[in-house]
Amino acid sequence: MMYWSKFFKRCSILSVLAIATALPFKPAQAESVFEPYKQTIREQIPVGLSLRLPDKILLSATEQQEIDNFTVRVFVSQNPSRLTLSLHSCQASNNPCLLGSFITENKNSSPAQSELARHKNQGIRITLKDGVLGYVIDSDQPQSASAFATVMWSQDNMIHTLSFPQRERQNMLYMALSMANSDSIFRP
């Protein structure tokens, strides 16, 4: 029974990804969202890390309307070496406006390895690129406004994580697919 449940989840993910890529909507170009922050991001990438970004930021129509207010916040940790880009729909607000995050860690990071192992054991496996598998974990409370889904994968000695609200799950998967097929960004 468990096998069939995972099988149907995988089939539904692939079907929805195929449908989502065919839907006519205007995603924000990642270049336009990240461009004002590109120099800061490059300068803050920890030595030994590389970063991948999607070619488009895909979000639901209500979030896409806020594109002029998108801000990117860069967080760096040295021990373990980690870079987090968080995407927000507001400049400053008392209301939560976190749209999602992009995290890159060295594959030798113990916390990243543990979290990737959890995703492999509990998540749904998806193919992002030949030889690159991602693992998706959905929120335990998918109807909650604060529910987030995550996808993790290992590529080029890095562990990448995307975390977006559950309602943006399909868009998150499309962005992960784009990232896995994009060029790496290194510190200059």
CSV table of C-alpha atoms in Angstrom, one decimal, residues 10-185:
chain,number,residue,atom,x,y,z
A,10,ARG,CA,5.6,10.7,-7.9
A,11,CYS,CA,3.3,10.5,-10.9
A,12,SER,CA,1.3,13.5,-9.7
A,13,ILE,CA,4.4,15.5,-9.3
A,14,LEU,CA,5.6,14.8,-12.8
A,15,SER,CA,2.1,15.5,-14.2
A,16,VAL,CA,1.8,18.8,-12.4
A,17,LEU,CA,5.3,19.8,-13.4
A,18,ALA,CA,4.4,19.1,-17.1
A,19,ILE,CA,1.2,21.1,-16.8
A,20,ALA,CA,2.8,23.9,-14.8
A,21,THR,CA,5.4,24.5,-17.5
A,22,ALA,CA,2.7,24.7,-20.1
A,23,LEU,CA,0.5,27.3,-18.2
A,24,PRO,CA,0.6,30.8,-19.6
A,25,PHE,CA,1.7,33.2,-16.9
A,26,LYS,CA,4.5,35.7,-16.6
A,27,PRO,CA,7.2,34.6,-14.1
A,28,ALA,CA,9.6,37.1,-12.8
A,29,GLN,CA,13.0,36.7,-14.5
A,30,ALA,CA,15.5,35.6,-11.8
A,31,GLU,CA,18.0,38.0,-13.4
A,32,SER,CA,15.7,40.9,-12.7
A,33,VAL,CA,15.0,39.8,-9.1
A,34,PHE,CA,18.6,39.0,-8.2
A,35,GLU,CA,20.4,41.7,-10.4
A,36,PRO,CA,20.4,44.4,-7.7
A,37,TYR,CA,22.0,42.0,-5.3
A,38,LYS,CA,24.3,40.1,-7.6
A,39,GLN,CA,27.5,41.8,-6.6
A,40,THR,CA,26.7,41.5,-2.9
A,41,ILE,CA,25.9,37.8,-3.4
A,42,ARG,CA,29.1,37.1,-5.3
A,43,GLU,CA,31.2,38.9,-2.7
A,44,GLN,CA,29.6,37.0,0.2
A,45,ILE,CA,29.7,33.5,-1.2
A,46,PRO,CA,32.0,31.7,1.2
A,47,VAL,CA,35.2,30.4,-0.3
A,48,GLY,CA,34.7,26.8,-1.5
A,49,LEU,CA,31.0,27.2,-2.1
A,50,SER,CA,29.2,27.7,-5.4
A,51,LEU,CA,25.6,28.8,-5.9
A,52,ARG,CA,23.0,28.0,-8.4
A,53,LEU,CA,20.0,30.2,-9.2
A,54,PRO,CA,16.9,29.5,-11.2
A,55,ASP,CA,16.3,31.3,-14.5
A,56,LYS,CA,12.8,32.4,-13.4
A,57,ILE,CA,11.1,33.0,-10.0
A,58,LEU,CA,7.9,31.2,-10.3
A,59,LEU,CA,5.2,32.1,-7.8
A,60,SER,CA,1.4,32.2,-7.7
A,61,ALA,CA,-0.4,35.1,-9.4
A,62,THR,CA,-1.0,36.9,-6.1
A,63,GLU,CA,2.7,36.8,-5.2
A,64,GLN,CA,3.8,37.7,-8.8
A,65,GLN,CA,1.9,41.0,-8.4
A,66,GLU,CA,4.4,42.0,-5.7
A,67,ILE,CA,7.5,41.7,-7.9
A,68,ASP,CA,8.3,45.4,-7.6
A,69,ASN,CA,8.6,44.9,-3.8
A,70,PHE,CA,10.8,41.7,-4.0
A,71,THR,CA,13.9,41.9,-1.8
A,72,VAL,CA,16.7,39.5,-1.4
A,73,ARG,CA,18.5,39.1,1.9
A,74,VAL,CA,21.8,37.4,2.1
A,75,PHE,CA,22.9,35.4,5.1
A,76,VAL,CA,26.3,33.8,5.4
A,77,SER,CA,27.5,31.3,8.0
A,78,GLN,CA,31.2,30.3,8.2
A,79,ASN,CA,31.0,27.2,10.4
A,80,PRO,CA,29.5,25.3,8.8
A,81,SER,CA,30.0,27.1,5.5
A,82,ARG,CA,26.5,28.1,4.3
A,83,LEU,CA,24.9,30.7,2.1
A,84,THR,CA,21.2,31.5,2.4
A,85,LEU,CA,19.3,33.8,0.0
A,86,SER,CA,15.8,34.6,1.3
A,87,LEU,CA,13.3,36.1,-1.0
A,88,HIS,CA,10.8,38.6,0.5
A,89,SER,CA,7.7,40.3,-1.0
A,90,CYS,CA,8.2,43.5,1.0
A,91,GLN,CA,11.0,45.9,1.9
A,92,ALA,CA,10.1,46.1,5.6
A,93,SER,CA,7.0,45.0,7.4
A,94,ASN,CA,5.6,43.7,10.6
A,95,ASN,CA,3.7,41.1,8.6
A,96,PRO,CA,5.6,38.0,7.5
A,97,CYS,CA,6.6,38.4,3.8
A,98,LEU,CA,9.1,35.6,3.3
A,99,LEU,CA,8.4,33.9,0.0
A,100,GLY,CA,11.1,31.3,0.1
A,101,SER,CA,14.8,30.6,0.5
A,102,PHE,CA,17.7,29.2,-1.5
A,103,ILE,CA,20.4,27.5,0.6
A,104,THR,CA,23.8,26.2,-0.5
A,105,GLU,CA,26.1,24.2,1.8
A,106,ASN,CA,29.3,22.2,1.3
A,107,LYS,CA,28.5,18.5,1.0
A,108,ASN,CA,30.9,17.8,3.9
A,109,SER,CA,28.7,19.8,6.3
A,110,SER,CA,27.4,17.3,8.9
A,111,PRO,CA,24.1,19.2,9.4
A,112,ALA,CA,23.5,19.4,5.7
A,113,GLN,CA,24.3,15.7,5.3
A,114,SER,CA,21.9,14.8,8.1
A,115,GLU,CA,19.1,16.9,6.6
A,116,LEU,CA,19.7,15.4,3.1
A,117,ALA,CA,19.6,11.9,4.6
A,118,ARG,CA,16.3,12.8,6.2
A,119,HIS,CA,15.0,14.0,2.9
A,120,LYS,CA,16.2,10.8,1.1
A,121,ASN,CA,14.5,8.6,3.8
A,122,GLN,CA,11.2,10.5,4.1
A,123,GLY,CA,10.9,12.5,0.9
A,124,ILE,CA,9.7,11.8,-2.6
A,125,ARG,CA,12.5,11.3,-5.1
A,126,ILE,CA,12.5,13.4,-8.3
A,127,THR,CA,15.0,13.6,-11.2
A,128,LEU,CA,16.3,17.1,-11.7
A,129,LYS,CA,19.0,16.2,-14.3
A,130,ASP,CA,20.7,13.1,-15.5
A,131,GLY,CA,22.5,11.8,-12.4
A,132,VAL,CA,21.0,14.4,-10.1
A,133,LEU,CA,18.2,13.4,-7.8
A,134,GLY,CA,16.2,15.7,-5.6
A,135,TYR,CA,14.1,14.8,-2.5
A,136,VAL,CA,10.9,16.6,-1.7
A,137,ILE,CA,9.3,16.8,1.8
A,138,ASP,CA,5.9,18.3,2.2
A,139,SER,CA,4.7,20.0,5.3
A,140,ASP,CA,2.9,17.9,7.9
A,141,GLN,CA,0.2,20.6,8.0
A,142,PRO,CA,-0.4,21.4,4.3
A,143,GLN,CA,-3.4,23.6,5.0
A,144,SER,CA,-1.6,25.8,7.4
A,145,ALA,CA,-0.6,29.3,6.2
A,146,SER,CA,2.9,28.7,7.6
A,147,ALA,CA,3.4,25.3,6.0
A,148,PHE,CA,6.6,25.0,3.9
A,149,ALA,CA,7.8,22.4,1.5
A,150,THR,CA,11.4,21.7,0.9
A,151,VAL,CA,13.5,20.1,-1.9
A,152,MET,CA,17.1,19.1,-1.4
A,153,TRP,CA,19.8,17.6,-3.7
A,154,SER,CA,23.5,17.2,-3.9
A,155,GLN,CA,25.4,18.4,-7.0
A,156,ASP,CA,29.0,19.4,-7.6
A,157,ASN,CA,30.1,18.9,-4.0
A,158,MET,CA,27.3,21.2,-2.8
A,159,ILE,CA,24.0,20.5,-1.1
A,160,HIS,CA,21.2,22.7,-2.3
A,161,THR,CA,17.9,23.4,-0.5
A,162,LEU,CA,14.8,25.3,-1.6
A,163,SER,CA,12.1,26.0,0.9
A,164,PHE,CA,8.9,27.6,-0.1
A,165,PRO,CA,5.3,27.8,1.2
A,166,GLN,CA,3.4,24.6,0.5
A,167,ARG,CA,1.1,26.5,-1.8
A,168,GLU,CA,4.1,27.3,-4.0
A,169,ARG,CA,5.3,23.6,-4.1
A,170,GLN,CA,5.0,23.1,-7.8
A,171,ASN,CA,6.7,26.4,-8.6
A,172,MET,CA,9.5,25.4,-6.2
A,173,LEU,CA,10.0,22.1,-8.0
A,174,TYR,CA,10.2,23.9,-11.3
A,175,MET,CA,12.8,26.3,-9.9
A,176,ALA,CA,14.8,23.4,-8.5
A,177,LEU,CA,14.8,21.8,-12.0
A,178,SER,CA,16.0,25.1,-13.4
A,179,MET,CA,18.8,25.5,-10.8
A,180,ALA,CA,20.1,21.9,-11.3
A,181,ASN,CA,20.5,22.8,-15.0
A,182,SER,CA,22.0,26.2,-14.5
A,183,ASP,CA,25.7,27.3,-14.2
A,184,SER,CA,27.3,27.7,-10.8
A,185,ILE,CA,28.2,31.1,-9.4
